Amino acid sequence: MQTSFTLTQLLDPQVASSEKILRACVHCGFCTATCPTYVLLGDELDSPRGRIYLVKEMLEQDKPATREVVKHVDRCLSCLACMTTCPSGVHYMHLVDYARERIEKTYKRPIADRAMRGLLARVLVDPGLFRLAMVAGLIARPLAPVLDVLGLHRMAAMLRLTPRRKPAPPIDRIGKVYPTEGTRRGRVALLAGCINPVLAPSTNEAAIRLLNRHGIEVVVAAGEACCGSLAHHMGREDEALSRARNNIDAWTRELEGDGLDAILVTVSGCGTTIKDYGFMLRSDPAYAMKAARISARARDITEYLATLNLRETTAPMPLTVAYHAACSLQHGQKVVREPKQLLSKFGFVVKDVPEGHLCCGSAGTYNILQPALADRLRERKVANIELLTPDVIAAGNIGCITQLASGTAIPVVHTVELLDWAAGGPVPEPLAALTRSH
Ligand code: SF4
Ligand code: SF4
């Protein structure tokens, strides 16, 4: 694609890298076929190619984002299916990340939109506040239809996504070391995260048990907090970078202290961002090298487990698992085979979901900010999963787990919980009823 940036514009490293991305696009349109918003809406401007044109125009003209650009970029899930499909290697993720930052800096959103985004950016990253919000959501959940009638669809979506059980009591893992059961084969850091400890503390519990049982010491680094992914996807780049620097410092202390073989993440959306810290901080002389070092050590939990040559085992029950590939894992990190191979190795019958490349609609805060599209994607995903008549759905991202669980009666669990169960851990809570009936 031809571009017409001035030399002065190209002095900005963000514009310079965007220009390289734009030039790689040959506008073939292959990406449109796998883009969920194009599949649903059929509008070129809601396809990757259409968005690339809009962003190109916004950057070249060096003007504030228009309402049209904001509308179509906001509808993008950042699912990155387009990157998997693109034959020319267009790095859409870096382009849309920068577009969101430009929008945040140059476009004044309506007040309700600003308030909702501000609320999400504040509450979701603070486990204490998030826990309170979950309790309030649980009480107010029956009011969701009323909010819909009043046109408050985003508030209604938030209530519908609230799990029907009370949030887990707080467990402070920060700064803790979990030693191995036998000889130590390795040492890793595990991201505690911000949403995960409230919605699904069982995921990291299972990961720690499984790793310890296989000789891997686990540390949750002192000082670590939210990875910045949510802020990053909302275009709040200063906040995202400050959160990234905080975690880089925390992990660097461990790396230079007792050492780390890897930094493990059980939420694939966070993993994709941590693996990108090196790019995000490439122009920061104080952090560029440290960030690249941290990104190089970041691994999804299944990616790391696959390197340990774990022994084959039989599943505690003969269960059929529909493996839902989270977009951030399959498209963002290209971790495709490992979760399924591990589940098979641990004795489960694993089935691929038809149209597995399409997003379930979760996408960070997308299911709150774009509830209508997110609902349609969830319905489509659930229908595809139910065709398989599985006993359980496994996924590697808390966003997908919450989104799918709000649309089906089939239990949804994190992949690592099934692996831990098969290796001698407790039965995952969503499967308790199923195991009783067998
Ligand atoms: S597939 Fe790649 S090169 Fe083709 S239009 Fe999409 S982004 Fe551009
Ligand atoms: S990231 Fe997903 S929604 Fe956005 S343009 Fe690419 S395929 Fe479409």
XYZ file of C-alpha atoms in Angstrom, residues 128-337:
210
model
C -10.418 -5.192 46.010
C -12.711 -2.883 44.046
C -13.500 -5.600 41.540
C -14.567 -7.950 44.333
C -16.943 -5.270 45.679
C -18.291 -4.678 42.169
C -18.921 -8.425 41.789
C -20.942 -8.514 45.020
C -22.964 -5.468 43.895
C -23.435 -7.086 40.458
C -24.667 -10.310 42.024
C -27.337 -8.431 43.996
C -28.365 -6.220 41.051
C -28.257 -9.018 38.430
C -32.081 -9.386 38.195
C -32.273 -5.721 37.116
C -30.453 -6.380 33.817
C -33.700 -6.526 31.728
C -34.851 -3.219 33.270
C -31.556 -1.568 32.323
C -31.981 -2.868 28.781
C -35.461 -1.274 28.563
C -33.926 2.007 29.773
C -31.330 1.775 26.997
C -28.460 1.160 29.441
C -27.219 -1.847 27.486
C -23.634 -1.726 28.723
C -24.685 -1.735 32.366
C -27.058 -4.617 31.582
C -24.238 -6.525 29.866
C -22.041 -6.046 32.923
C -24.730 -7.481 35.204
C -25.327 -10.452 32.913
C -21.627 -11.270 32.936
C -21.512 -11.287 36.737
C -21.071 -14.910 37.848
C -23.988 -16.291 39.878
C -21.789 -17.195 42.830
C -20.066 -14.957 45.372
C -16.522 -13.885 44.421
C -13.737 -15.872 46.043
C -12.289 -14.524 49.292
C -8.994 -12.676 48.784
C -5.790 -14.754 48.769
C -2.594 -12.765 48.915
C -0.058 -14.544 46.719
C 2.139 -11.523 46.055
C 5.732 -12.106 47.164
C 5.091 -15.791 47.977
C 7.273 -18.688 46.896
C 5.726 -22.133 46.299
C 8.433 -24.801 46.649
C 8.516 -28.073 44.756
C 7.448 -31.396 46.241
C 10.707 -33.169 45.298
C 13.887 -32.234 43.481
C 13.761 -28.785 41.914
C 13.921 -28.908 38.101
C 13.211 -25.273 37.472
C 11.943 -21.945 38.810
C 9.277 -19.734 37.257
C 7.319 -16.587 38.064
C 3.543 -16.776 37.771
C 1.441 -13.673 37.064
C -1.206 -13.344 39.794
C -3.138 -10.852 37.674
C -6.048 -8.612 38.654
C -9.314 -10.204 37.455
C -8.284 -13.838 37.724
C -7.810 -13.942 41.534
C -11.391 -12.682 41.981
C -13.223 -14.610 39.264
C -11.176 -17.821 39.136
C -8.525 -18.217 41.855
C -8.711 -21.965 41.186
C -6.796 -21.467 37.926
C -3.557 -20.291 39.507
C -4.026 -22.739 42.391
C -4.141 -25.566 39.849
C -1.149 -24.154 37.957
C 0.954 -23.936 41.128
C 0.032 -27.481 42.231
C 0.766 -28.918 38.816
C 4.107 -27.122 38.499
C 5.223 -27.977 42.053
C 4.279 -31.615 41.521
C 6.561 -31.690 38.480
C 9.532 -30.122 40.217
C 9.006 -26.472 39.317
C 9.264 -23.832 42.025
C 6.827 -20.962 41.562
C 7.218 -17.383 42.748
C 4.609 -14.636 42.527
C 6.994 -11.683 42.340
C 6.763 -9.040 45.065
C 5.425 -5.782 43.632
C 3.717 -7.267 40.556
C 0.185 -6.126 39.694
C -2.059 -5.763 36.639
C -0.026 -6.248 33.432
C -1.583 -3.199 31.716
C -3.420 -5.178 29.045
C -6.861 -3.655 29.724
C -5.507 -0.081 29.661
C -3.501 -0.897 26.506
C -6.617 -2.084 24.679
C -8.503 1.035 25.680
C -5.735 3.240 24.239
C -4.665 4.450 27.711
C -1.041 4.028 26.788
C 0.611 6.033 29.579
C -1.170 3.900 32.153
C -0.400 0.673 30.256
C 3.299 1.521 30.034
C 3.509 2.452 33.683
C 1.946 -0.908 34.623
C 4.323 -2.697 32.257
C 7.356 -0.963 33.844
C 6.143 -1.947 37.312
C 5.933 -5.637 36.391
C 9.209 -5.541 34.481
C 10.899 -4.231 37.639
C 9.249 -6.917 39.790
C 10.277 -9.774 37.458
C 13.758 -8.341 36.849
C 14.411 -8.452 40.613
C 13.535 -12.172 40.581
C 15.494 -12.797 37.401
C 18.605 -11.226 38.876
C 17.951 -12.748 42.289
C 17.166 -16.458 42.433
C 16.696 -16.648 38.636
C 13.707 -17.477 36.438
C 13.369 -19.992 33.613
C 10.121 -18.412 32.467
C 7.363 -15.974 33.375
C 4.102 -17.897 33.185
C 0.688 -16.500 32.451
C -2.635 -18.315 32.794
C -4.684 -15.523 31.138
C -3.785 -15.501 27.464
C -4.940 -11.903 26.931
C -2.348 -10.787 29.490
C 0.261 -13.127 27.993
C -0.062 -11.490 24.578
C 0.565 -8.055 26.090
C 3.523 -9.198 28.234
C 5.091 -10.815 25.183
C 4.752 -7.389 23.524
C 6.385 -5.346 26.346
C 9.603 -5.320 24.319
C 7.841 -3.551 21.445
C 5.747 -1.289 23.656
C 8.833 0.049 25.451
C 11.273 -0.028 22.537
C 11.752 3.761 22.621
C 12.304 3.991 26.372
C 16.079 3.977 26.911
C 15.718 2.939 30.565
C 13.397 -0.013 29.856
C 13.872 -1.152 26.239
C 16.380 -3.911 27.028
C 14.754 -4.983 30.288
C 11.350 -5.154 28.567
C 12.719 -7.269 25.708
C 14.296 -9.645 28.246
C 10.996 -10.069 30.102
C 8.999 -10.575 26.884
C 11.458 -13.244 25.767
C 10.786 -15.215 28.956
C 6.988 -14.876 28.947
C 5.109 -18.118 28.249
C 1.556 -19.296 28.338
C 1.194 -21.977 31.032
C 0.452 -24.685 28.420
C 3.368 -23.579 26.267
C 5.684 -24.107 29.236
C 4.083 -27.359 30.436
C 4.552 -28.797 26.943
C 8.329 -28.395 27.345
C 8.408 -30.505 30.533
C 7.775 -33.877 28.858
C 5.031 -34.756 31.318
C 4.086 -38.415 31.593
C 0.921 -39.686 29.916
C -1.890 -40.389 32.315
C -5.529 -41.441 32.288
C -8.231 -38.877 32.952
C -10.165 -39.280 36.233
C -13.313 -39.691 34.092
C -13.771 -40.381 30.371
C -14.740 -36.840 29.412
C -15.090 -35.196 26.011
C -13.564 -31.723 26.045
C -14.454 -29.031 23.528
C -11.277 -26.994 23.357
C -12.079 -23.322 22.805
C -8.992 -21.600 21.397
C -8.854 -18.093 22.871
C -7.966 -15.566 20.155
C -5.117 -14.138 22.213
C -3.649 -17.636 22.481
C -4.176 -18.912 18.927
C -3.799 -15.663 16.959
C -1.916 -13.428 19.406
C 0.645 -15.953 20.657
C 0.324 -18.698 18.041
C -0.037 -21.291 20.808
C -2.328 -23.730 19.032
C -1.316 -27.352 19.500
